[in-house]
Amino acid sequence: MIAAFALEDPPTTEPAVVEPVQSQEQLREECLARADLYRILAGVFVEEPSPAFLAALREPAMLQSLKDAGLDFGADFLASDLPALTEALACEYATLFASSGGFPPIESVRLTGRFKQDPHFQIAALYQRLDFEQVKGRFEVFPDQLGIELMFVAELLTRAASALAQDDEAAYKKLDKEIKRFWTLHLGRWVRGYSGLIERASTHSFYRQMARFLGGFAVEEIAAMGLNHLDDLDQGQLQVPKSEIKLEFNPDEPVCGECPPGLAERGAAAAGARVIPIKPLQDLQLGG
């Protein structure tokens, strides 16, 4: 066996690919270009697309850029007149994202099956820490809504570009770290699976292709940032099981000063359980 292995050719290793070092100006232009892509995707998912947004997307130069990215819109997007397209996409948006049985583009919902769970409060605190103010649009939008999360990263990239323009490398690195952290803790955990779900569920080519664009963009961003070990927790599930609601209270704080625990309660407490006495409905005295 040893001789047999000795006769084999030694394994060859591929030469390491050395990435060219980008200048600060190249990094700045890249940040701004990435920010533009984030804003386009944010405009798709944050609310019903406005006529102005749709008209901008149908400009020849923009359509060519999207085609170069591999998007293939149908006649329902390309040939429809603008008022009819706006109305059709408003209906599609409501069906996909806002109606009962739809798929809200909200991180809390996609990861826990409920609104306003941990991601909601974590992201709201992050916005506050970094001095971002979420401006209310036509409707109230949660901080962990997909469009808002994408706009947040776009703003971080814009800040990073400004830092590079001022030769502030330390500020740029700090912002770059914030972007990677946000993808690791938030976007990277759910947008890939979610984009596949929307691509399958869409009936209009606009949302089908833009969901495909989101998925490909997410994969490329994650790879470019070196975050290749992020788990896709969303998995494109049609139904997300509701997580248990965690209730926290101080076990040493009395629940009701007028209802001292009896023997059963004291026995349970001795066993490490917390019992809250409840009066039967017929025992309650209702004032007239």
Short mmCIF file of N, CA and C in Angstrom, two decimals, residues 36-164:
data_model
loop_
_atom_site.label_atom_id
_atom_site.label_comp_id
_atom_site.label_asym_id
_atom_site.label_seq_id
_atom_site.Cartn_x
_atom_site.Cartn_y
_atom_site.Cartn_z
N ASP A 36 -26.61 52.14 -5.10
CA ASP A 36 -27.68 52.30 -6.09
C ASP A 36 -28.48 51.01 -6.26
N LEU A 37 -27.79 49.87 -6.28
CA LEU A 37 -28.48 48.59 -6.42
C LEU A 37 -29.36 48.31 -5.20
N TYR A 38 -28.85 48.60 -4.02
CA TYR A 38 -29.65 48.42 -2.82
C TYR A 38 -30.91 49.29 -2.87
N ARG A 39 -30.79 50.51 -3.35
CA ARG A 39 -31.95 51.41 -3.38
C ARG A 39 -32.98 50.94 -4.41
N ILE A 40 -32.51 50.42 -5.54
CA ILE A 40 -33.45 49.89 -6.52
C ILE A 40 -34.25 48.74 -5.92
N LEU A 41 -33.57 47.81 -5.28
CA LEU A 41 -34.25 46.67 -4.67
C LEU A 41 -35.14 47.12 -3.51
N ALA A 42 -34.70 48.10 -2.75
CA ALA A 42 -35.54 48.63 -1.67
C ALA A 42 -36.82 49.21 -2.23
N GLY A 43 -36.74 49.93 -3.35
CA GLY A 43 -37.93 50.51 -3.96
C GLY A 43 -38.92 49.47 -4.42
N VAL A 44 -38.44 48.27 -4.75
CA VAL A 44 -39.32 47.19 -5.19
C VAL A 44 -40.15 46.65 -4.03
N PHE A 45 -39.52 46.53 -2.86
CA PHE A 45 -40.15 45.79 -1.76
C PHE A 45 -40.69 46.65 -0.63
N VAL A 46 -40.33 47.92 -0.58
CA VAL A 46 -40.73 48.71 0.59
C VAL A 46 -42.21 49.08 0.56
N GLU A 47 -42.76 49.28 -0.63
CA GLU A 47 -44.18 49.61 -0.78
C GLU A 47 -44.58 49.41 -2.23
N GLU A 48 -45.84 49.67 -2.52
CA GLU A 48 -46.28 49.57 -3.91
C GLU A 48 -45.45 50.51 -4.78
N PRO A 49 -44.95 50.05 -5.92
CA PRO A 49 -44.11 50.92 -6.75
C PRO A 49 -44.90 52.09 -7.32
N SER A 50 -44.33 53.26 -7.23
CA SER A 50 -44.99 54.46 -7.73
C SER A 50 -44.80 54.56 -9.25
N PRO A 51 -45.63 55.36 -9.93
CA PRO A 51 -45.43 55.55 -11.37
C PRO A 51 -44.05 56.09 -11.71
N ALA A 52 -43.52 57.01 -10.88
CA ALA A 52 -42.20 57.58 -11.15
C ALA A 52 -41.12 56.50 -11.06
N PHE A 53 -41.22 55.63 -10.07
CA PHE A 53 -40.24 54.56 -9.91
C PHE A 53 -40.29 53.61 -11.10
N LEU A 54 -41.49 53.25 -11.52
CA LEU A 54 -41.63 52.34 -12.65
C LEU A 54 -41.14 52.97 -13.95
N ALA A 55 -41.44 54.26 -14.11
CA ALA A 55 -40.97 54.95 -15.32
C ALA A 55 -39.45 54.98 -15.37
N ALA A 56 -38.81 55.18 -14.22
CA ALA A 56 -37.35 55.19 -14.18
C ALA A 56 -36.78 53.82 -14.53
N LEU A 57 -37.43 52.76 -14.05
CA LEU A 57 -36.95 51.41 -14.35
C LEU A 57 -37.11 51.06 -15.83
N ARG A 58 -38.09 51.69 -16.49
CA ARG A 58 -38.33 51.36 -17.89
C ARG A 58 -37.58 52.28 -18.85
N GLU A 59 -36.72 53.14 -18.31
CA GLU A 59 -35.84 53.92 -19.18
C GLU A 59 -34.91 52.97 -19.94
N PRO A 60 -34.63 53.23 -21.20
CA PRO A 60 -33.82 52.29 -22.00
C PRO A 60 -32.49 51.91 -21.35
N ALA A 61 -31.78 52.87 -20.78
CA ALA A 61 -30.48 52.57 -20.18
C ALA A 61 -30.64 51.65 -18.98
N MET A 62 -31.66 51.90 -18.16
CA MET A 62 -31.89 51.06 -16.99
C MET A 62 -32.32 49.65 -17.41
N LEU A 63 -33.21 49.57 -18.39
CA LEU A 63 -33.64 48.25 -18.88
C LEU A 63 -32.46 47.45 -19.42
N GLN A 64 -31.55 48.14 -20.11
CA GLN A 64 -30.38 47.45 -20.64
C GLN A 64 -29.49 46.94 -19.51
N SER A 65 -29.35 47.77 -18.46
CA SER A 65 -28.53 47.34 -17.31
C SER A 65 -29.15 46.12 -16.63
N LEU A 66 -30.47 46.14 -16.48
CA LEU A 66 -31.15 45.00 -15.86
C LEU A 66 -31.06 43.76 -16.75
N LYS A 67 -31.14 43.97 -18.06
CA LYS A 67 -31.00 42.84 -18.99
C LYS A 67 -29.59 42.27 -18.91
N ASP A 68 -28.59 43.14 -18.81
CA ASP A 68 -27.21 42.68 -18.68
C ASP A 68 -27.01 41.88 -17.40
N ALA A 69 -27.83 42.20 -16.38
CA ALA A 69 -27.75 41.46 -15.11
C ALA A 69 -28.50 40.13 -15.18
N GLY A 70 -29.12 39.84 -16.34
CA GLY A 70 -29.79 38.55 -16.51
C GLY A 70 -31.28 38.57 -16.30
N LEU A 71 -31.88 39.76 -16.14
CA LEU A 71 -33.32 39.84 -15.91
C LEU A 71 -34.05 39.83 -17.25
N ASP A 72 -35.16 39.12 -17.29
CA ASP A 72 -35.92 38.96 -18.52
C ASP A 72 -37.38 39.28 -18.24
N PHE A 73 -37.74 40.55 -18.33
CA PHE A 73 -39.12 40.98 -18.06
C PHE A 73 -40.02 40.60 -19.24
N GLY A 74 -41.27 40.32 -18.92
CA GLY A 74 -42.24 39.98 -19.94
C GLY A 74 -42.97 41.20 -20.46
N ALA A 75 -43.89 40.96 -21.40
CA ALA A 75 -44.67 42.05 -21.98
C ALA A 75 -45.56 42.70 -20.94
N ASP A 76 -45.92 41.97 -19.85
CA ASP A 76 -46.76 42.57 -18.82
C ASP A 76 -46.06 43.74 -18.13
N PHE A 77 -44.72 43.78 -18.19
CA PHE A 77 -43.97 44.92 -17.65
C PHE A 77 -43.51 45.87 -18.75
N LEU A 78 -43.08 45.32 -19.87
CA LEU A 78 -42.47 46.15 -20.90
C LEU A 78 -43.50 46.85 -21.79
N ALA A 79 -44.61 46.19 -22.07
CA ALA A 79 -45.56 46.72 -23.06
C ALA A 79 -46.78 47.37 -22.44
N SER A 80 -47.01 47.18 -21.17
CA SER A 80 -48.19 47.75 -20.53
C SER A 80 -48.02 49.25 -20.35
N ASP A 81 -49.11 50.02 -20.54
CA ASP A 81 -49.02 51.46 -20.31
C ASP A 81 -48.85 51.71 -18.81
N LEU A 82 -48.27 52.86 -18.47
CA LEU A 82 -47.84 53.11 -17.10
C LEU A 82 -48.98 53.07 -16.08
N PRO A 83 -50.14 53.72 -16.34
CA PRO A 83 -51.24 53.63 -15.36
C PRO A 83 -51.71 52.19 -15.12
N ALA A 84 -51.84 51.42 -16.20
CA ALA A 84 -52.28 50.04 -16.05
C ALA A 84 -51.22 49.21 -15.32
N LEU A 85 -49.94 49.47 -15.60
CA LEU A 85 -48.87 48.74 -14.92
C LEU A 85 -48.84 49.07 -13.44
N THR A 86 -49.01 50.34 -13.12
CA THR A 86 -49.02 50.75 -11.71
C THR A 86 -50.15 50.06 -10.95
N GLU A 87 -51.32 50.00 -11.56
CA GLU A 87 -52.46 49.36 -10.92
C GLU A 87 -52.24 47.85 -10.77
N ALA A 88 -51.71 47.22 -11.81
CA ALA A 88 -51.47 45.78 -11.75
C ALA A 88 -50.46 45.42 -10.67
N LEU A 89 -49.41 46.22 -10.55
CA LEU A 89 -48.38 45.92 -9.55
C LEU A 89 -48.84 46.26 -8.13
N ALA A 90 -49.73 47.23 -8.00
CA ALA A 90 -50.32 47.50 -6.69
C ALA A 90 -51.12 46.30 -6.21
N CYS A 91 -51.88 45.70 -7.12
CA CYS A 91 -52.65 44.49 -6.78
C CYS A 91 -51.72 43.33 -6.46
N GLU A 92 -50.67 43.17 -7.27
CA GLU A 92 -49.72 42.09 -7.01
C GLU A 92 -49.00 42.28 -5.68
N TYR A 93 -48.62 43.52 -5.39
CA TYR A 93 -47.95 43.80 -4.12
C TYR A 93 -48.84 43.42 -2.94
N ALA A 94 -50.11 43.83 -3.02
CA ALA A 94 -51.04 43.51 -1.94
C ALA A 94 -51.21 42.00 -1.80
N THR A 95 -51.31 41.30 -2.91
CA THR A 95 -51.49 39.85 -2.87
C THR A 95 -50.29 39.14 -2.27
N LEU A 96 -49.10 39.55 -2.68
CA LEU A 96 -47.89 38.88 -2.24
C LEU A 96 -47.50 39.23 -0.80
N PHE A 97 -47.63 40.53 -0.46
CA PHE A 97 -46.98 41.01 0.75
C PHE A 97 -47.92 41.52 1.84
N ALA A 98 -49.16 41.85 1.50
CA ALA A 98 -50.01 42.50 2.49
C ALA A 98 -51.31 41.76 2.78
N SER A 99 -51.68 40.79 1.97
CA SER A 99 -52.96 40.13 2.16
C SER A 99 -52.82 38.92 3.08
N SER A 100 -53.96 38.47 3.60
CA SER A 100 -53.98 37.24 4.38
C SER A 100 -53.53 36.08 3.49
N GLY A 101 -52.59 35.29 3.99
CA GLY A 101 -52.04 34.20 3.20
C GLY A 101 -50.86 34.60 2.35
N GLY A 102 -50.47 35.90 2.41
CA GLY A 102 -49.31 36.37 1.67
C GLY A 102 -48.02 36.15 2.45
N PHE A 103 -46.96 36.77 1.98
CA PHE A 103 -45.63 36.57 2.57
C PHE A 103 -45.02 37.93 2.90
N PRO A 104 -45.35 38.51 4.06
CA PRO A 104 -44.84 39.83 4.41
C PRO A 104 -43.30 39.87 4.37
N PRO A 105 -42.72 40.89 3.74
CA PRO A 105 -41.26 40.97 3.65
C PRO A 105 -40.66 41.54 4.93
N ILE A 106 -40.87 40.84 6.03
CA ILE A 106 -40.49 41.32 7.34
C ILE A 106 -39.68 40.23 8.04
N GLU A 107 -38.51 40.59 8.52
CA GLU A 107 -37.61 39.59 9.09
C GLU A 107 -38.23 38.85 10.26
N SER A 108 -38.89 39.56 11.17
CA SER A 108 -39.51 38.89 12.32
C SER A 108 -40.49 37.81 11.87
N VAL A 109 -41.29 38.13 10.86
CA VAL A 109 -42.29 37.18 10.37
C VAL A 109 -41.63 35.99 9.71
N ARG A 110 -40.59 36.25 8.91
CA ARG A 110 -39.95 35.16 8.18
C ARG A 110 -39.15 34.23 9.09
N LEU A 111 -38.67 34.73 10.22
CA LEU A 111 -37.86 33.90 11.10
C LEU A 111 -38.61 33.37 12.31
N THR A 112 -39.69 34.04 12.72
CA THR A 112 -40.40 33.60 13.92
C THR A 112 -41.88 33.36 13.69
N GLY A 113 -42.40 33.78 12.53
CA GLY A 113 -43.83 33.63 12.27
C GLY A 113 -44.68 34.68 12.94
N ARG A 114 -44.05 35.69 13.54
CA ARG A 114 -44.79 36.73 14.25
C ARG A 114 -44.20 38.11 13.95
N PHE A 115 -45.04 39.14 14.04
CA PHE A 115 -44.56 40.51 13.92
C PHE A 115 -43.89 40.95 15.22
N LYS A 116 -43.02 41.94 15.08
CA LYS A 116 -42.39 42.63 16.22
C LYS A 116 -41.75 41.67 17.22
N GLN A 117 -40.86 40.83 16.70
CA GLN A 117 -40.08 39.95 17.55
C GLN A 117 -38.65 40.51 17.64
N ASP A 118 -37.71 39.70 18.09
CA ASP A 118 -36.36 40.18 18.37
C ASP A 118 -35.74 41.01 17.24
N PRO A 119 -35.80 40.57 15.96
CA PRO A 119 -35.18 41.37 14.91
C PRO A 119 -35.72 42.80 14.85
N HIS A 120 -37.02 42.95 15.07
CA HIS A 120 -37.65 44.28 15.05
C HIS A 120 -36.95 45.22 16.04
N PHE A 121 -36.78 44.77 17.27
CA PHE A 121 -36.23 45.63 18.31
C PHE A 121 -34.72 45.76 18.19
N GLN A 122 -34.04 44.71 17.74
CA GLN A 122 -32.60 44.80 17.53
C GLN A 122 -32.27 45.83 16.46
N ILE A 123 -33.02 45.80 15.36
CA ILE A 123 -32.73 46.71 14.26
C ILE A 123 -33.12 48.14 14.61
N ALA A 124 -34.23 48.31 15.31
CA ALA A 124 -34.61 49.66 15.74
C ALA A 124 -33.53 50.26 16.63
N ALA A 125 -32.96 49.45 17.53
CA ALA A 125 -31.88 49.94 18.39
C ALA A 125 -30.63 50.26 17.57
N LEU A 126 -30.38 49.46 16.53
CA LEU A 126 -29.22 49.71 15.68
C LEU A 126 -29.37 51.03 14.93
N TYR A 127 -30.55 51.28 14.38
CA TYR A 127 -30.78 52.55 13.70
C TYR A 127 -30.52 53.72 14.64
N GLN A 128 -31.00 53.60 15.85
CA GLN A 128 -30.81 54.67 16.83
C GLN A 128 -29.33 54.85 17.15
N ARG A 129 -28.61 53.74 17.32
CA ARG A 129 -27.18 53.83 17.67
C ARG A 129 -26.38 54.52 16.58
N LEU A 130 -26.75 54.29 15.32
CA LEU A 130 -26.00 54.87 14.21
C LEU A 130 -26.63 56.16 13.68
N ASP A 131 -27.56 56.72 14.47
CA ASP A 131 -28.18 58.02 14.14
C ASP A 131 -28.92 58.00 12.81
N PHE A 132 -29.65 56.91 12.56
CA PHE A 132 -30.52 56.85 11.40
C PHE A 132 -31.96 57.09 11.85
N GLU A 133 -32.65 57.89 11.10
CA GLU A 133 -34.06 58.15 11.39
C GLU A 133 -34.92 57.55 10.29
N GLN A 134 -35.82 56.68 10.66
CA GLN A 134 -36.72 56.07 9.68
C GLN A 134 -37.88 57.02 9.44
N VAL A 135 -37.93 57.58 8.24
CA VAL A 135 -38.97 58.54 7.88
C VAL A 135 -40.21 57.80 7.41
N LYS A 136 -41.35 58.16 7.93
CA LYS A 136 -42.60 57.49 7.58
C LYS A 136 -43.01 57.85 6.15
N GLY A 137 -43.38 56.84 5.39
CA GLY A 137 -43.86 57.04 4.03
C GLY A 137 -45.37 57.08 3.98
N ARG A 138 -45.93 56.50 2.92
CA ARG A 138 -47.39 56.48 2.80
C ARG A 138 -48.02 55.61 3.87
N PHE A 139 -47.27 54.59 4.31
CA PHE A 139 -47.77 53.67 5.33
C PHE A 139 -46.70 53.48 6.39
N GLU A 140 -47.12 53.03 7.56
CA GLU A 140 -46.15 52.69 8.59
C GLU A 140 -45.41 51.41 8.17
N VAL A 141 -44.10 51.44 8.29
CA VAL A 141 -43.28 50.30 7.90
C VAL A 141 -42.39 49.93 9.07
N PHE A 142 -42.32 48.65 9.38
CA PHE A 142 -41.50 48.18 10.50
C PHE A 142 -40.02 48.32 10.17
N PRO A 143 -39.17 48.50 11.19
CA PRO A 143 -37.73 48.64 10.93
C PRO A 143 -37.09 47.40 10.32
N ASP A 144 -37.68 46.21 10.55
CA ASP A 144 -37.10 45.00 9.97
C ASP A 144 -37.80 44.58 8.68
N GLN A 145 -38.46 45.53 8.03
CA GLN A 145 -39.04 45.27 6.72
C GLN A 145 -37.93 45.26 5.69
N LEU A 146 -38.03 44.42 4.68
CA LEU A 146 -36.96 44.21 3.72
C LEU A 146 -36.50 45.50 3.06
N GLY A 147 -37.44 46.30 2.58
CA GLY A 147 -37.07 47.54 1.91
C GLY A 147 -36.31 48.49 2.81
N ILE A 148 -36.72 48.57 4.08
CA ILE A 148 -36.04 49.44 5.03
C ILE A 148 -34.64 48.92 5.32
N GLU A 149 -34.50 47.60 5.48
CA GLU A 149 -33.17 47.02 5.73
C GLU A 149 -32.23 47.30 4.55
N LEU A 150 -32.74 47.18 3.33
CA LEU A 150 -31.91 47.44 2.15
C LEU A 150 -31.54 48.92 2.07
N MET A 151 -32.46 49.81 2.37
CA MET A 151 -32.15 51.24 2.35
C MET A 151 -31.12 51.59 3.42
N PHE A 152 -31.18 50.90 4.56
CA PHE A 152 -30.21 51.13 5.62
C PHE A 152 -28.80 50.81 5.14
N VAL A 153 -28.63 49.67 4.46
CA VAL A 153 -27.30 49.32 3.95
C VAL A 153 -26.87 50.31 2.88
N ALA A 154 -27.81 50.77 2.05
CA ALA A 154 -27.48 51.78 1.04
C ALA A 154 -26.94 53.04 1.69
N GLU A 155 -27.54 53.46 2.80
CA GLU A 155 -27.07 54.65 3.49
C GLU A 155 -25.70 54.42 4.12
N LEU A 156 -25.47 53.22 4.65
CA LEU A 156 -24.14 52.92 5.18
C LEU A 156 -23.08 52.98 4.08
N LEU A 157 -23.41 52.47 2.91
CA LEU A 157 -22.48 52.52 1.79
C LEU A 157 -22.22 53.95 1.34
N THR A 158 -23.26 54.78 1.37
CA THR A 158 -23.08 56.19 1.01
C THR A 158 -22.17 56.88 2.02
N ARG A 159 -22.34 56.57 3.28
CA ARG A 159 -21.45 57.12 4.31
C ARG A 159 -20.02 56.63 4.11
N ALA A 160 -19.88 55.37 3.75
CA ALA A 160 -18.55 54.81 3.50
C ALA A 160 -17.87 55.53 2.34
N ALA A 161 -18.64 55.81 1.29
CA ALA A 161 -18.08 56.54 0.15
C ALA A 161 -17.64 57.94 0.56
N SER A 162 -18.43 58.59 1.41
CA SER A 162 -18.06 59.92 1.89
C SER A 162 -16.79 59.87 2.73
N ALA A 163 -16.66 58.83 3.54
CA ALA A 163 -15.45 58.68 4.36
C ALA A 163 -14.22 58.52 3.47
N LEU A 164 -14.35 57.73 2.40
CA LEU A 164 -13.22 57.55 1.48
C LEU A 164 -12.88 58.86 0.77
#
